[in-house]
Coordinates of C-alpha atoms (C1' of nucleotides) in Angstrom, one line a residue:
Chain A
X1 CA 51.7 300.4 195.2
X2 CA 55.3 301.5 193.9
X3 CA 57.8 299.9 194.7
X4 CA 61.4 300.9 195.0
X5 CA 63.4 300.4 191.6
X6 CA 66.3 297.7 192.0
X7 CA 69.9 299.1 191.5
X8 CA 70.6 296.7 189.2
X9 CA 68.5 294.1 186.1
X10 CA 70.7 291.3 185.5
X11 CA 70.0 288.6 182.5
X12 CA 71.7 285.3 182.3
X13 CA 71.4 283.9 179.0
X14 CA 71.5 279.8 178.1
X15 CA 71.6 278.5 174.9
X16 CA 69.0 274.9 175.1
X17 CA 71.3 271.8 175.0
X18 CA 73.4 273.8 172.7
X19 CA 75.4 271.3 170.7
X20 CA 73.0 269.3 170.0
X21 CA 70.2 271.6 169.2
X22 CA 73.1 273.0 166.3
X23 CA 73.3 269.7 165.0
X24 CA 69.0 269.2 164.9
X25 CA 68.8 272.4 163.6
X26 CA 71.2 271.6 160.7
X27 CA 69.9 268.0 160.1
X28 CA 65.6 267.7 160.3
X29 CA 66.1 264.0 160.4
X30 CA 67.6 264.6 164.0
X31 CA 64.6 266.4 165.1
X32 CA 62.6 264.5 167.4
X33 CA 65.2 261.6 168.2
X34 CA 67.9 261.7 171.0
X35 CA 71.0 263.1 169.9
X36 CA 74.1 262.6 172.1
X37 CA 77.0 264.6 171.8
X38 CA 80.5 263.2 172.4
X39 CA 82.3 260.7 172.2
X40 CA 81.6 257.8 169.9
X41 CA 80.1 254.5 171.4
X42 CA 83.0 252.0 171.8
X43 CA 85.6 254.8 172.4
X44 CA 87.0 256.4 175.6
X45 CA 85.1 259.8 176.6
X46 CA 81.6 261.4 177.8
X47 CA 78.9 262.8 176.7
X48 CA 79.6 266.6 176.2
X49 CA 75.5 267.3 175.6
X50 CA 72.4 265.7 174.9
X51 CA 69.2 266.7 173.1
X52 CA 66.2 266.9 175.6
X53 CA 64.6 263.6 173.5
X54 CA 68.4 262.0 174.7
X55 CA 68.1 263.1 178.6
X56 CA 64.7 261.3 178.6
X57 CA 66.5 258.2 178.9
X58 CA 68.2 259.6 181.7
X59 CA 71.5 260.7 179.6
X60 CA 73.4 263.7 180.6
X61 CA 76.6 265.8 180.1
X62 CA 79.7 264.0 181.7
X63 CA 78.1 260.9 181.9
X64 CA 81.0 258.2 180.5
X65 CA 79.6 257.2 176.9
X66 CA 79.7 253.5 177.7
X67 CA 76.5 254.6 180.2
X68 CA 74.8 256.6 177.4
X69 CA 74.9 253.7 175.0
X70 CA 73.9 251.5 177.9
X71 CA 70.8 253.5 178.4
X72 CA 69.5 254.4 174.4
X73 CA 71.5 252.2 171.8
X74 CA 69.1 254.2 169.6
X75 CA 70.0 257.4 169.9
X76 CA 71.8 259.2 167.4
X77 CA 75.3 260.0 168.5
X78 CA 78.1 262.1 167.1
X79 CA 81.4 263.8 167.5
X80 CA 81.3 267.6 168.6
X81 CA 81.8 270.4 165.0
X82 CA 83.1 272.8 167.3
X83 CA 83.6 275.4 164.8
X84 CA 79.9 275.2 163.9
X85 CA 79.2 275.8 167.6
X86 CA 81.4 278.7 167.8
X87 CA 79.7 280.4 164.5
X88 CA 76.6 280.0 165.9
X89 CA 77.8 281.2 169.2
X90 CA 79.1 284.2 167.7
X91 CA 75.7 285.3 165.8
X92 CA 74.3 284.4 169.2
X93 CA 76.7 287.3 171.2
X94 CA 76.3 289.7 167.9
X95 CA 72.4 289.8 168.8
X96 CA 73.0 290.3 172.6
X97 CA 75.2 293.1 171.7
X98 CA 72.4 294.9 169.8
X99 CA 70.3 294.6 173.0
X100 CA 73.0 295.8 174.9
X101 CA 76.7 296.4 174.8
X102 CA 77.4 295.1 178.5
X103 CA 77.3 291.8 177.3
X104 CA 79.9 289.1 179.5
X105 CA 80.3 285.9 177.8
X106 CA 80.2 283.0 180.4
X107 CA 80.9 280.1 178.5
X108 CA 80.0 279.4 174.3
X109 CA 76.2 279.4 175.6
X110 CA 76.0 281.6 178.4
X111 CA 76.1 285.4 179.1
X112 CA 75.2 287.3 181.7
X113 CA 73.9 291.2 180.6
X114 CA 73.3 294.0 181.9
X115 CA 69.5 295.3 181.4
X116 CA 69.8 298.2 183.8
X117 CA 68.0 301.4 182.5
X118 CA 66.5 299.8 179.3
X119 CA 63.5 299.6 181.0
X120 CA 62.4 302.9 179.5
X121 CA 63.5 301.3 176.1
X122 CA 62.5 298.1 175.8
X123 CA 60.2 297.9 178.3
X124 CA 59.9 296.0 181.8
X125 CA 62.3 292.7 181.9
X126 CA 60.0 289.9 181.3
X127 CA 59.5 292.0 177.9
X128 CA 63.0 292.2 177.0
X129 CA 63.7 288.6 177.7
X130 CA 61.3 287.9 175.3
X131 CA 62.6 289.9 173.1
X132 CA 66.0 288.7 173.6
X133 CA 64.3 285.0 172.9
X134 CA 62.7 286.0 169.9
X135 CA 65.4 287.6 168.3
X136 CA 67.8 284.6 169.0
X137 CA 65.4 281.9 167.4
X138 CA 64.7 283.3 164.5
X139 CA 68.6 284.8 163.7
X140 CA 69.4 280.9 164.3
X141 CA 66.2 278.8 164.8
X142 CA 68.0 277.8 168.7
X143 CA 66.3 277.8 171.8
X144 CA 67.3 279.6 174.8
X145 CA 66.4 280.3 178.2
X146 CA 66.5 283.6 180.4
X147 CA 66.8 284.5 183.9
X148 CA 66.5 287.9 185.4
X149 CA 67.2 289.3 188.5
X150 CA 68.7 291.5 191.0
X151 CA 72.5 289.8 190.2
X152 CA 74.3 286.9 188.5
X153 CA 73.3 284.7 191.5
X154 CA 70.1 284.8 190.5
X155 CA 70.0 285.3 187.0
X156 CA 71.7 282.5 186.7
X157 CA 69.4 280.2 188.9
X158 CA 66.2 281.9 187.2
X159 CA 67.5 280.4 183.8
X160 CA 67.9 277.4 185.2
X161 CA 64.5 277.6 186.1
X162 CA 62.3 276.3 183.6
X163 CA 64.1 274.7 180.9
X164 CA 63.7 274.7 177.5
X165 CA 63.1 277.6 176.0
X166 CA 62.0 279.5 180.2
X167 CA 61.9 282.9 180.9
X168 CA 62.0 283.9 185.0
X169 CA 61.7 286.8 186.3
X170 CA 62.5 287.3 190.1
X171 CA 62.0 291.2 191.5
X172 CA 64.1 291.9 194.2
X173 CA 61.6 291.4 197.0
X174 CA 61.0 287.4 195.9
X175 CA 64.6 286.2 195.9
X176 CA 64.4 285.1 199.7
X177 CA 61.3 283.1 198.6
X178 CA 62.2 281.8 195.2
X179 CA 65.3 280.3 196.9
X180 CA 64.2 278.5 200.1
X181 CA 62.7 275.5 198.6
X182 CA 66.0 274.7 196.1
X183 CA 68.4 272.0 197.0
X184 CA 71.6 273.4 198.2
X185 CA 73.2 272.0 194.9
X186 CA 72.2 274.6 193.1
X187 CA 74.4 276.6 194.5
X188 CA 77.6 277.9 192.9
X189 CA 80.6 276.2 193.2
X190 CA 78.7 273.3 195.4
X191 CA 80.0 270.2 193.7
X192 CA 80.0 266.5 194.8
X193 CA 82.5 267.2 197.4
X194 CA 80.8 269.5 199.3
X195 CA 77.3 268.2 198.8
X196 CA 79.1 265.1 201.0
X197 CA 79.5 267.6 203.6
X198 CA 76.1 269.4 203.6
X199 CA 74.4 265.7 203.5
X200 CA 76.4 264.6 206.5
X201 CA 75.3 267.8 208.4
X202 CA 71.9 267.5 207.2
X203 CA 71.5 270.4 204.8
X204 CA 69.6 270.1 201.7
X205 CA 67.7 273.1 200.8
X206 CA 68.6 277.2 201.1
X207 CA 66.5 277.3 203.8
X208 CA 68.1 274.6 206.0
X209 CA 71.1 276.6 205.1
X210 CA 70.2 279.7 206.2
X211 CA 69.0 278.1 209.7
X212 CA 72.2 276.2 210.0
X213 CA 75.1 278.2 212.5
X214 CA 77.6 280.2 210.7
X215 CA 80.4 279.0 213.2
X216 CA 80.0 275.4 212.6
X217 CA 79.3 275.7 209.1
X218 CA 83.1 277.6 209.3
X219 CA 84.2 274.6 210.9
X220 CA 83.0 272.0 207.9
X221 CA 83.8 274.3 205.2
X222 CA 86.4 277.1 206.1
X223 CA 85.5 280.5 206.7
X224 CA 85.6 281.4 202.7
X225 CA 83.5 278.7 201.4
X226 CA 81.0 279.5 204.6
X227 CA 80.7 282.7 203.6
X228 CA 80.0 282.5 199.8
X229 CA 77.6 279.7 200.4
X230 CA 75.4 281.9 203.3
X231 CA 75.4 284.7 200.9
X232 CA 74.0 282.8 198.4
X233 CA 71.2 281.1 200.6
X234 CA 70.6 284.7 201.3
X235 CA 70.5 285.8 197.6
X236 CA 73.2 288.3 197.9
X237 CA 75.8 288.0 195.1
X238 CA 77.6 290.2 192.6
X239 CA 75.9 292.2 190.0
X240 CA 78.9 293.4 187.7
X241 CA 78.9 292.4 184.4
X242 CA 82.5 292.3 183.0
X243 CA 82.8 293.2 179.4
X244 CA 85.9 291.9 177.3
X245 CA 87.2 289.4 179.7
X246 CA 90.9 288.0 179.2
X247 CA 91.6 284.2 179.1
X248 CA 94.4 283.5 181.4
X249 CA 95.6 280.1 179.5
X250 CA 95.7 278.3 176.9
X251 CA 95.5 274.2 177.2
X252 CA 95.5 271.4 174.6
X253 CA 95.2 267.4 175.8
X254 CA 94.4 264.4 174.3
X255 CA 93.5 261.0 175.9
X256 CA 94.8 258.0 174.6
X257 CA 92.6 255.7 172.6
X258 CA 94.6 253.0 175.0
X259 CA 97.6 253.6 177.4
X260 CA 100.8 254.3 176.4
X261 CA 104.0 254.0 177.8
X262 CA 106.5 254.4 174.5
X263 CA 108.5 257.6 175.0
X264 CA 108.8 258.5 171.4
X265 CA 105.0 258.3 171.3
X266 CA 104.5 260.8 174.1
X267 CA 106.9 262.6 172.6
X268 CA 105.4 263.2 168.9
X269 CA 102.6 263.6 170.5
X270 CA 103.5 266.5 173.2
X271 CA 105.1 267.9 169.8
X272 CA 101.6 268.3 168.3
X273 CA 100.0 270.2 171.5
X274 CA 103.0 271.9 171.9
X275 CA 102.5 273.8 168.4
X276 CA 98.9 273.5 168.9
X277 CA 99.4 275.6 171.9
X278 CA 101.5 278.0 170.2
X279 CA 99.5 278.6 167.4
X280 CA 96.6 279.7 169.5
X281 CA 99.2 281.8 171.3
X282 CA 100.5 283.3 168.3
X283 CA 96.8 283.5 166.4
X284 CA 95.7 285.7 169.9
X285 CA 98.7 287.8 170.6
X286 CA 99.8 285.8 173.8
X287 CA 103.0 285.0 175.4
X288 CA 103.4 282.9 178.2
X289 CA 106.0 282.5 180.9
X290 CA 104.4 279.6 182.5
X291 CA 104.6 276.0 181.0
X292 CA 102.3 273.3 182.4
X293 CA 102.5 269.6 181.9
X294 CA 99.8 267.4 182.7
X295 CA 99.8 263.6 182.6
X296 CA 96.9 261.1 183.8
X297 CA 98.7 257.7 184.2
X298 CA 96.5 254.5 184.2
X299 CA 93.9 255.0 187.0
X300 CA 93.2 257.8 186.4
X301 CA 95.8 259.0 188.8
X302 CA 96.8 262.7 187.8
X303 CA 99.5 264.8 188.0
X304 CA 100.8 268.6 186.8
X305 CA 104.5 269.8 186.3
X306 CA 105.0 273.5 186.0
X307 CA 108.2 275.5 185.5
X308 CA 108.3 279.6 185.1
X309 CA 111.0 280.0 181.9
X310 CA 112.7 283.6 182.2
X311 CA 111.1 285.0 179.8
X312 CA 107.5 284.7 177.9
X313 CA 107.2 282.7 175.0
X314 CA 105.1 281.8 171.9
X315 CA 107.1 279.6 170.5
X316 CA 106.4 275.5 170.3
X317 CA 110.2 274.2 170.4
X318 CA 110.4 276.5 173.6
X319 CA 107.3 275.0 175.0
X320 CA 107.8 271.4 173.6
X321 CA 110.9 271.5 174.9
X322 CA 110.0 273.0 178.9
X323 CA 107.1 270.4 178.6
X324 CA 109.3 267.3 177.6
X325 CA 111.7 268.3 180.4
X326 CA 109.4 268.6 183.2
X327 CA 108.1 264.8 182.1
X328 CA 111.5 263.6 182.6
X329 CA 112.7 265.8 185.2
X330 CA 109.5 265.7 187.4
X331 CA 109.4 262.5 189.4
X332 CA 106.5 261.0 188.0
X333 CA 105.3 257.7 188.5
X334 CA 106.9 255.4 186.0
X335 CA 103.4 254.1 184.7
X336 CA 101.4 253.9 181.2
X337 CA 99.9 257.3 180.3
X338 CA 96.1 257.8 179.7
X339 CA 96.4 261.5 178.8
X340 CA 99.2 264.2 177.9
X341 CA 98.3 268.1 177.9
X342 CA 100.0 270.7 177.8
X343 CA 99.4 275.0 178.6
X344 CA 100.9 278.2 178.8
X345 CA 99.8 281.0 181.3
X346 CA 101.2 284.2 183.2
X347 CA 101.3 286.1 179.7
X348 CA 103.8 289.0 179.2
X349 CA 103.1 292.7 181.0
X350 CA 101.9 295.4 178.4
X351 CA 105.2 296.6 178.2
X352 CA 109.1 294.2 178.8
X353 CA 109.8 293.8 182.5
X354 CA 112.7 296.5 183.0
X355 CA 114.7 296.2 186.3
X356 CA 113.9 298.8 188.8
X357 CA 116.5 300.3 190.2
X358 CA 114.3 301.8 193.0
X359 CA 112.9 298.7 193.7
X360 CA 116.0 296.6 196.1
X361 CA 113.8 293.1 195.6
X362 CA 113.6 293.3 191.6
X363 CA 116.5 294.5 191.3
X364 CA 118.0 291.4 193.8
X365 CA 115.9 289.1 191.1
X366 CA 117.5 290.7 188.0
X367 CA 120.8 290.0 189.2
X368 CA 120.3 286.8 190.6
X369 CA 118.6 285.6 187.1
X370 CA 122.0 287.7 185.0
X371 CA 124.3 285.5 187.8
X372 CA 122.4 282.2 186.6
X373 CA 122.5 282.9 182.9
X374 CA 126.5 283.5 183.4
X375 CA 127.1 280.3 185.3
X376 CA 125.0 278.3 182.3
X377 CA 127.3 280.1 179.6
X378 CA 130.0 279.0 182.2
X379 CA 128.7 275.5 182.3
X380 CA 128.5 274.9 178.6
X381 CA 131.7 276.6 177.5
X382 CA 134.1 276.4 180.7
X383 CA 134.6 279.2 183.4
X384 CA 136.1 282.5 182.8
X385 CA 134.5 283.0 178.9
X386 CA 132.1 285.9 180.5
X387 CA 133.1 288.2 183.3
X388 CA 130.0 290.4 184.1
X389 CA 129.8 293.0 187.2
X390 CA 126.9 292.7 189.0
X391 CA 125.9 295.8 190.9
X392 CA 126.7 295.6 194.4
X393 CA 123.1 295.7 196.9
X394 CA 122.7 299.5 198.2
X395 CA 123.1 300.0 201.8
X396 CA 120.4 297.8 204.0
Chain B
dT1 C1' 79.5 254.2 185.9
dC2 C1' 84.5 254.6 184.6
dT3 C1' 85.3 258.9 183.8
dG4 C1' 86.8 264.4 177.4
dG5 C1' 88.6 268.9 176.8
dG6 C1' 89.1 273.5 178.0
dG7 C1' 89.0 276.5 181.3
dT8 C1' 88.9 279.2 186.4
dC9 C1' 89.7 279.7 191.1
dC10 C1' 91.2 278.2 195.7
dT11 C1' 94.1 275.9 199.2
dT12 C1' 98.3 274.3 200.7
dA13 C1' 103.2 273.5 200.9
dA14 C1' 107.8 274.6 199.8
dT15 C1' 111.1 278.0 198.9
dC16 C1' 113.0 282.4 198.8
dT17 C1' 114.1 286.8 200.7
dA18 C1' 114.1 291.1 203.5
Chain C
dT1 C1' 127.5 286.5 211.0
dC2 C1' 123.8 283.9 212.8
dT3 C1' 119.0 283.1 213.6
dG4 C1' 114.1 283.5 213.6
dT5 C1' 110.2 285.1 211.2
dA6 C1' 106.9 287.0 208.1
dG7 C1' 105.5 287.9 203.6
dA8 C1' 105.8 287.0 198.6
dT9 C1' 106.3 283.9 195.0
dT10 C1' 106.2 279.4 192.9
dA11 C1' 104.4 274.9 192.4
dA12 C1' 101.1 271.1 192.9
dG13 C1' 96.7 269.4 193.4
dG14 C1' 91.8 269.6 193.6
dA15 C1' 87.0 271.3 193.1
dC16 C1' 84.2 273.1 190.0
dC17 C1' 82.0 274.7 185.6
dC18 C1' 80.3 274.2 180.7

DNA sequence: TCTGGGGTCCTTAATCTA
DNA sequence: TCTGTAGATTAAGGACCC
C-alpha cells in the first residue's frame, strides 16, 4: 500500500564520543582503553567526553574530574587539541556538503540536513544514512550516528537512538509510537530543573505527558514551556534547516587553578581575554557594542555585568577597559574569584547607524547620546569649551 | 560529586520614553 | 505642567546544550 510522501526528510548527524574517538584514531595504543577527555586529574574541571571503553565505568561529560578519577584511575586521560577537533570537524561538514548543500551545523559534532527530494538520487533514507556513515569513516576512520525523520525533533532523538555508530529511521506514521515509551528527559530543553517538576507531578515518559492536562501543566511550567514540551510529546517540531548561521557572541574565561583575590592578577588576566576576544572579533569581521563581564566568586556564586558602549568595537583596550570598569563599578561581592570571562555581542548593522530624521524616538536618542558626549568633554576640560545646537523636538 | 568553556535562549526587573 | 501608563530597551540571572 502507498503511502503519502512526508513534506519533509530530516538527518541529524553525531559524531561518536567525538573527542576522544580523534584522539584513538590518532594514537592505536588508545584503542580499546578508556580515554577521558578534560581536565587533568588533580586539577579543577570536568570531563568534556569520554571514549565508550571510559563510560563503562560509569564516566560521562560534565561529570567533575575528581569523580572520573575516582571511578577508573586507569584510564587514559588528557587535555582537549581543540584544533585537531575542529580539522576533523571541518572534513566532517565538507562530506555532508557533498550529500547535500542544506547542511546546519549544530555544534563541532552535530548537523542537522536536509534529505528532502534526494530520494530519487540516492535512494530511500535508511540508504543515504548509510551512505552518509560510510563516507564519514573512511574520509576520517570516526564513527557516527544518524537519525531521520519527519523534523529536527526527531532526527535528533533517532540519533540518539542506538549509539555507536546507529542509524534510525522513523516514517512519519511511527513518531507517536517511537516516542511514548522515552523518558520525558529526552526532551529538548528538559534539564534538571524541570525534570524536578515533571517527577513531582508524576510525569516520566511522553506518554504520561501527553495524558497529563495542558492547563495544569501551564500552571507548573508557564504557558511557553507547556507548549514546546506537549508539542514535542506529540512529535511536532520544526523541520527548517538553517544554512550559514551567525554566532551572536564571542566569550573567553578561565577558571582559576585556586581563588584569587589580588587585583592586579585579575587584571593581567582580563587583559589576556580581552585581546583574546578581540582577536576572534577582528579574525571574523565582528564588532560588538555589548561588553559582558562575568565573575564566579568562591562558591561558585556567579555573577554578569554588562554595559552597551556607544558605539561597536573590536578593539581589546576598549573592551579591557569596559570590562575592568564594570568589575569595579558593578557592586559585586567583595570575595576571592574562581573564574573571570569576558564577551562581546550586539555586532554592528550592515551599514553605520545614521539618525533618522523621520523617526522622533532615534532621533530623541541621537541627541540625547551628542548632549552626553558634550557634558563628558565638559567634565574633563571645564564648561563652555563646546557649544553644540541640538535640534529642537518637532511638534508632538 | 563539586562543578570547564563556549555558546543560545528565555524570563524578569528596572528604566526610559511617548 | 503633572500624572499615569504602556511599550521598548537594557541589564541580570538562569536553564540548557555540546
Amino acid at each position: 500500500m502507498a503511502t503519502e510522501a512526508p513534506r519533509r526528510w530530516i538527518a541529524h548527524v553525531d559524531l561518536d564520543a567525538f573527542f576522544a574517538s580523534c584522539e584513538q584514531r590518532d594514537r592505536p595504543e588508545y584503542r580499546g582503553r578508556p580515554v577521558v577527555v578534560g581536565a587533568l586529574p588533580g586539577h579543577r574541571g570536568v570531563v568534556a567526553a569520554a571514549s565508550y571503553e571510559a563510560r563503562k565505568f560509569g564516566i560521562r561529560s560534565a561529570m567533575p574530574i575528581s569523580e572520573a578519577y575516582r571511578r577508573c584511575p586507569d584510564a587514559v586521560y588528557l587535555r582537549p587539541d581543540l584544533d585537531k577537533y575542529r580539522r576533523a570537524s571541518r572534513r566532517v561538514f565538507d562530506i555532508l556538503g557533498q550529500i547535500t548543500p542544506v547542511v546546519e551545523a549544530a555544534s563541532i559534532d552535530e548537523a542537522y540536513l536536509d534529505l528532502s527530494g534526494l530520494e530519487k538520487l540516492l535512494g530511500p533514507p535508511a540508504a543515504i544514512g548509510r551512505e552518509i556513515k560510510r563516507r564519514i569513516r573512511e574520509a576520517t576512520g570516526l564513527g557516527a550516528s544518524v537519525g531521520i525523520g519527519p523534523n529536527r525533533l526527531i532526527a535528533k532523538l533517532g540519533s540518539e537512538y542506538r549509539k555507536p555508530d546507529g542509524l534510525t529511521v522513523v516514517h512519519p506514521q511511527q513518531v507517536l509510537d517511537f516516542l511514548a515509551p522515552m523518558p520525558v528527559g529526552n526532551l529538548r530543553g528538559l534539564g534538571r530543573q524541570t525534570l524536578k517538576v515533571f517527577d513531582r507531578l508524576g510525569i516520566h515518559t511522553v506518554a504520561q505527558l501527553r495524558e497529563f492536562p495542558a492547563s495544569l501543566l501551564e500552571d507548573h511550567l508557564g504557558k511557553r514551556a507547556a507548549g514546546s514540551f506537549r508539542r514535542q510529546a506529540f512529535g511536532i517540531a520544526s523541520d527548517e534547516v538553517v544554512t550559514g548561521r551567525q554566532r551572536k557572541s564571542i566569550s573567553k574565561e578561565t577558571t582559576f587553578e585556586s581563588d584569587v583575590r589580588d587585583r592586579d592578577t585579575l587584571h593581567d588576566v582580563l587583559q589576556a581575554l580581552a585581546a583574546d576576544v578581540a582577536s576572534t572579533a577582528r579574525r571574523e569581521g565582528l564588532s560588538g557594542q555589548v561588553v559582558t563581564l562575568k565573575i564566579r566568586f568562591t562558591g561558585f556564586e556567579t555573577h554578569t555585568r554588562q554595559h552597551k558602549r556607544p558605539a561597536p568595537t573590536q578593539d581589546e583596550r576598549d573592551i579591557l577597559r569596559t570590562a575592568w570598569r564594570l568589575f569595579q563599578e558593578g557592586k559585586l561581592p567583595d570575595k576571592a574569584v574562581r573564574l573571570i570571562g569576558v564577551g562581546i555581542s550586539g555586532w554592528a548593522q550592515e551599514q553605520p547607524e545614521q539618525p533618522d530624521l523621520f523617526d522622533p524616538p532615534q532621533q530623541h536618542r541621537e541627541n540625547r547620546r551628542l548632549l552626553e558626549t558634550v557634558d563628558a568633554i565638559s567634565e574633563r576640560f571645564g564648561k563652555g569649551v563646546l557649544q553644540v545646537g541640538v535640534p529642537r523636538k518637532r511638534n508632538q
